[in-house]
Coordinates of C-alpha atoms in Angstrom, one line a residue:
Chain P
X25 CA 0.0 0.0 0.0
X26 CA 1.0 3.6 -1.2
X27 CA 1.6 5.8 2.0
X28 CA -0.6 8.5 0.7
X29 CA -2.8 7.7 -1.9
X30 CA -5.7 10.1 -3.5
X31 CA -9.3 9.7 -5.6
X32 CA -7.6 9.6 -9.0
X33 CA -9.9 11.8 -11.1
X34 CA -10.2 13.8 -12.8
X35 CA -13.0 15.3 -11.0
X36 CA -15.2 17.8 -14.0
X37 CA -17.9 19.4 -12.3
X38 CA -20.1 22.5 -13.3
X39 CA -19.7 25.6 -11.7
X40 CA -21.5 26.0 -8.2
X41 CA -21.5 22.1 -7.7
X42 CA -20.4 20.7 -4.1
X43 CA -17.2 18.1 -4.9
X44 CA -15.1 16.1 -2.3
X45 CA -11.7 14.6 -2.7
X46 CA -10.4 11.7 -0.4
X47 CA -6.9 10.7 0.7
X48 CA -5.8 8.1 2.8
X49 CA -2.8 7.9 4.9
X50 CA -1.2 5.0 6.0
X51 CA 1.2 5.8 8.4
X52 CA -1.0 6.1 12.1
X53 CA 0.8 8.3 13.9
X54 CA 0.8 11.0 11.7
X55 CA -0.5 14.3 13.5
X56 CA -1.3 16.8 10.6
X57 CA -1.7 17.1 7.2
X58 CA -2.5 19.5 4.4
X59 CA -3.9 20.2 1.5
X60 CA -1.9 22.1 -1.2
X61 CA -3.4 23.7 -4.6
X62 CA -1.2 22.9 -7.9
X63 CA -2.3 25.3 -10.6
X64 CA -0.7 23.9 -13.8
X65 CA 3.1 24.1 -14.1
X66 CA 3.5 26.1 -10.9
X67 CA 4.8 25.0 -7.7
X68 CA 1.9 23.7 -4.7
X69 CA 0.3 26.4 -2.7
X70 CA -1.0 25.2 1.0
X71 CA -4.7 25.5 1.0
X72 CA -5.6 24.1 4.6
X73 CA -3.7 22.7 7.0
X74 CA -5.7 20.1 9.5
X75 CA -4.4 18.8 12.8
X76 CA -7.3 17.4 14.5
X77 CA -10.9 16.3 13.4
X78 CA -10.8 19.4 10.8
X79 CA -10.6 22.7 9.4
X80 CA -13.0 24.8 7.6
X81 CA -12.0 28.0 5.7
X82 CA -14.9 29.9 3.3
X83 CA -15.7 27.2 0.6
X84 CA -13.4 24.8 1.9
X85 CA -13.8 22.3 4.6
X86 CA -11.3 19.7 5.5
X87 CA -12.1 16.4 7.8
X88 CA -9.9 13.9 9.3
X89 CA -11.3 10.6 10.4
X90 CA -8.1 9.1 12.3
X91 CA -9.9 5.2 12.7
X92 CA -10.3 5.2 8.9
X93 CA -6.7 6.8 8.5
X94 CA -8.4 9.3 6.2
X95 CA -8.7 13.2 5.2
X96 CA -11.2 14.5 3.3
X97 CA -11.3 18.1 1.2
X98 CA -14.9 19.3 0.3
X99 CA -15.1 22.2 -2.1
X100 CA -18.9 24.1 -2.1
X101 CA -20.0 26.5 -4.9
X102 CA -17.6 25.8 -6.7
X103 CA -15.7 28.3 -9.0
X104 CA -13.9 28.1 -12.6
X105 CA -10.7 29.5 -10.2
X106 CA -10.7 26.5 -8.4
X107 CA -9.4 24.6 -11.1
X108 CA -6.4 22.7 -10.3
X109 CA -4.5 19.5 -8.9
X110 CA -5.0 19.4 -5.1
X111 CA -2.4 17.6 -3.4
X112 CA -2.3 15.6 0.3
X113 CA 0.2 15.8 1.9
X114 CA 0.9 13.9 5.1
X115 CA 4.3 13.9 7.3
X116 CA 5.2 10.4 8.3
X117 CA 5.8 12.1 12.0
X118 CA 6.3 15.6 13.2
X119 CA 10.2 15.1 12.3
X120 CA 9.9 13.6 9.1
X121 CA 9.4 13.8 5.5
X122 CA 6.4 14.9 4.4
X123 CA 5.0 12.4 1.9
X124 CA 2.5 13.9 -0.9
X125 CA 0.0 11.8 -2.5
X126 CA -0.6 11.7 -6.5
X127 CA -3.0 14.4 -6.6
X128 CA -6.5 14.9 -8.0
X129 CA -7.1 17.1 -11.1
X130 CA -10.7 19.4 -10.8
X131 CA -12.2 21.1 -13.6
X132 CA -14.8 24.1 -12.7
X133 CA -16.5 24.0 -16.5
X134 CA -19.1 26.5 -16.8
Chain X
X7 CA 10.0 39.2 2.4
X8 CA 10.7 37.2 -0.4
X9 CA 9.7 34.0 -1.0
X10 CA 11.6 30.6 -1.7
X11 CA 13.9 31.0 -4.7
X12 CA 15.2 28.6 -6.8
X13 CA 18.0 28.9 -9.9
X14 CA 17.8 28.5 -12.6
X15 CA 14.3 28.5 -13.3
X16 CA 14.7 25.9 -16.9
X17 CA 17.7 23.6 -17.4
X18 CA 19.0 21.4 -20.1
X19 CA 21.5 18.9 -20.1
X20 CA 22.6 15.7 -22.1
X21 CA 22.7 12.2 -20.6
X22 CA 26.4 11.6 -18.4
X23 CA 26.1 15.4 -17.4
X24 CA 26.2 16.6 -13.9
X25 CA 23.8 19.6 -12.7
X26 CA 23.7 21.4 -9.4
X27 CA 20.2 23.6 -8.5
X28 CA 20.0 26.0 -5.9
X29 CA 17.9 27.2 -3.6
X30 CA 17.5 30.0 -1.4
X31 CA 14.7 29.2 1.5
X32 CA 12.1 32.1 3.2
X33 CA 14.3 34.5 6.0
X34 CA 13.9 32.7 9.1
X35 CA 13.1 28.8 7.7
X36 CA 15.8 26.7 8.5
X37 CA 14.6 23.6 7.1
X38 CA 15.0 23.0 3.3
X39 CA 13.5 19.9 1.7
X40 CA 13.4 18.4 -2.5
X41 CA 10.9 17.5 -4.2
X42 CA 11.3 15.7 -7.7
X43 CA 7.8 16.2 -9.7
X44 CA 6.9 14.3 -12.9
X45 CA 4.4 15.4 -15.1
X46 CA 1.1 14.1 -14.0
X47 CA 2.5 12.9 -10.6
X48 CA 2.8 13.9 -7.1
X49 CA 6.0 15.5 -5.5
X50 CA 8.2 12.6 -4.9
X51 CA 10.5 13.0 -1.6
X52 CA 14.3 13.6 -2.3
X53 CA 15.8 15.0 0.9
X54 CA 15.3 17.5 3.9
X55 CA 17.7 19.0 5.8
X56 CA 17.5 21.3 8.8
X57 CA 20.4 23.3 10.5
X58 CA 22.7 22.2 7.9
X59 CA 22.0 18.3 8.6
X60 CA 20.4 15.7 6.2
X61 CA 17.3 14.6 8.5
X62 CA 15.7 12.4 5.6
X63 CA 16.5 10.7 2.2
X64 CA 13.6 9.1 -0.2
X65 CA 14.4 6.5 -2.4
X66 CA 16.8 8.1 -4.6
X67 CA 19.9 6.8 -6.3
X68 CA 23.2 8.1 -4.7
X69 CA 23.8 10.0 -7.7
X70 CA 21.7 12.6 -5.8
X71 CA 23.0 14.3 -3.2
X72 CA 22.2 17.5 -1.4
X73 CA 24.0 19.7 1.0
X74 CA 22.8 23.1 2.7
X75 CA 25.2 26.0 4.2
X76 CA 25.3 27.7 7.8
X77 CA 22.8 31.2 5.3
X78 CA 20.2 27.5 5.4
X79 CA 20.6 27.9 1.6
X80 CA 20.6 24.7 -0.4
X81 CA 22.1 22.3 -3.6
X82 CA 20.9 19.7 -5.0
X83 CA 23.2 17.5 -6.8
X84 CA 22.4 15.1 -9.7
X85 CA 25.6 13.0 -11.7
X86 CA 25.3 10.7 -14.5
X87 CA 22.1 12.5 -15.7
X88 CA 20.0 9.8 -17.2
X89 CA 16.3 10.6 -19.4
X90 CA 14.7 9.7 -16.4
X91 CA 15.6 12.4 -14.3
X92 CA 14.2 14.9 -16.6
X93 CA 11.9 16.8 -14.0
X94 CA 10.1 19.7 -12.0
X95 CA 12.7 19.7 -9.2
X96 CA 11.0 21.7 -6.6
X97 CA 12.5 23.4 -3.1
X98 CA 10.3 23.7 0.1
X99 CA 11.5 25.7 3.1
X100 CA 9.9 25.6 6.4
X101 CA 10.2 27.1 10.0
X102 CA 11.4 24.2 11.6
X103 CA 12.0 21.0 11.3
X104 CA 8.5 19.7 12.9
X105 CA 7.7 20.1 8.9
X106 CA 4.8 21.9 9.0
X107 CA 3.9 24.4 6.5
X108 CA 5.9 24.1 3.4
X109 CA 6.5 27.0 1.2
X110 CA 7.9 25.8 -2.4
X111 CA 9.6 27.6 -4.9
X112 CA 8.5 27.9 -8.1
X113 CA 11.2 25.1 -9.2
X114 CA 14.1 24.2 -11.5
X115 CA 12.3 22.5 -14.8
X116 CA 15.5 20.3 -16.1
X117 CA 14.8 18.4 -19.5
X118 CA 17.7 15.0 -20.2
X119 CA 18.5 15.0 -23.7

């Protein structure tokens, strides 16, 4: 098993739709992990950063469900913007790598 | 303050070459990690160091090596360039080495002829 592995998309969904991206981790004792945008050919932005159940920030709420070894990124109303790859990205402790996943590809079509 | 900055920002080389990318991380970040990107893929792990000492390695050949100086700036070595390493090589600073919030660069693009 991949130590972070992601829904593989792409995800192309009309503008204003609700979408939600999984990633699981396998490592247990992970504490945090993040979400970063990619826009195409650019380096990864941090979006949210989640260190216990989760996180919500405007459109964007993140959820971590620890039993499942699993974080979740929902995207509401969604916007043409928001176009992208998002990344997971989970260190394997709080002194370690951090391990991204494969990413998901969204499309915002209007 | 400026951001992470990596040189140069495209690369070309021919297989059996050696190339050496820089990077200068955020004022204050002493931790500076590598990140090899394929087209279509995730950022794959190279190396993170923090005050000046390697505190990870992913599976990379020994052809890579790193090293980063007492400013916290950084190098990434690659030798015997092969077609495979042709890649977004990407730079990620952070405060400390409890890697939390990584700030990348916008990367070294080297193409293996």
């Amino acid at each position: 098993r991949k130590e972070v592995e992601q829904d593989p998309g792409p995800f192309n969904v009309p503008e204003g739709a609700t979408v939600a991206f999984n990633c699981t981790y396998s490592n247990s004792a992970s504490q945090s992990f993040f979400w970063y945008r990619q826009d195409c050919r650019k380096e990864p932005k941090l979006l949210m950063s989640v260190y216990s159940s989760g996180n919500e920030d405007g459109r964007f709420t993140a959820q971590l469900n620890r039993a499942s070894q699993y974080i979740s990124l929902l995207i509401r109303d969604s916007k043409l913007s928001d176009s992208a790859t998002y990344l997971c990205a989970v260190p394997k402790t709080s002194y370690d790598k951090v391990i991204f996943g494969p990413g998901t590809s969204l499309s915002v079509i209007p | 303050d400026a951001g992470v900055t990596q040189s140069p920002t495209h690369l070309i080389k021919t297989r059996g070459q050696q190339v050496t990318l820089r990077c200068s991380p955020i004022s204050g970040h002493k931790s500076v990690s590598w990140y090899q990107q394929v087209l279509g893929q995730g950022p794959q792990f190279i190396f993170q160091y923090y005050e000046k000492e390697e505190r990870g390695r992913g599976n990379f050949p020994d052809r890579f090596s790193a090293r980063q100086f007492p400013n916290y700036s950084s190098e990434l070595n690659v030798n015997a360039l092969l077609l495979g390493d042709s890649a977004l090589y990407l730079c990620a600073s952070s405060q400390g080495h409890l890697n939390e919030k990584l700030f990348f660069g916008s990367g070294t693009q080297l193409s293996v002829l």
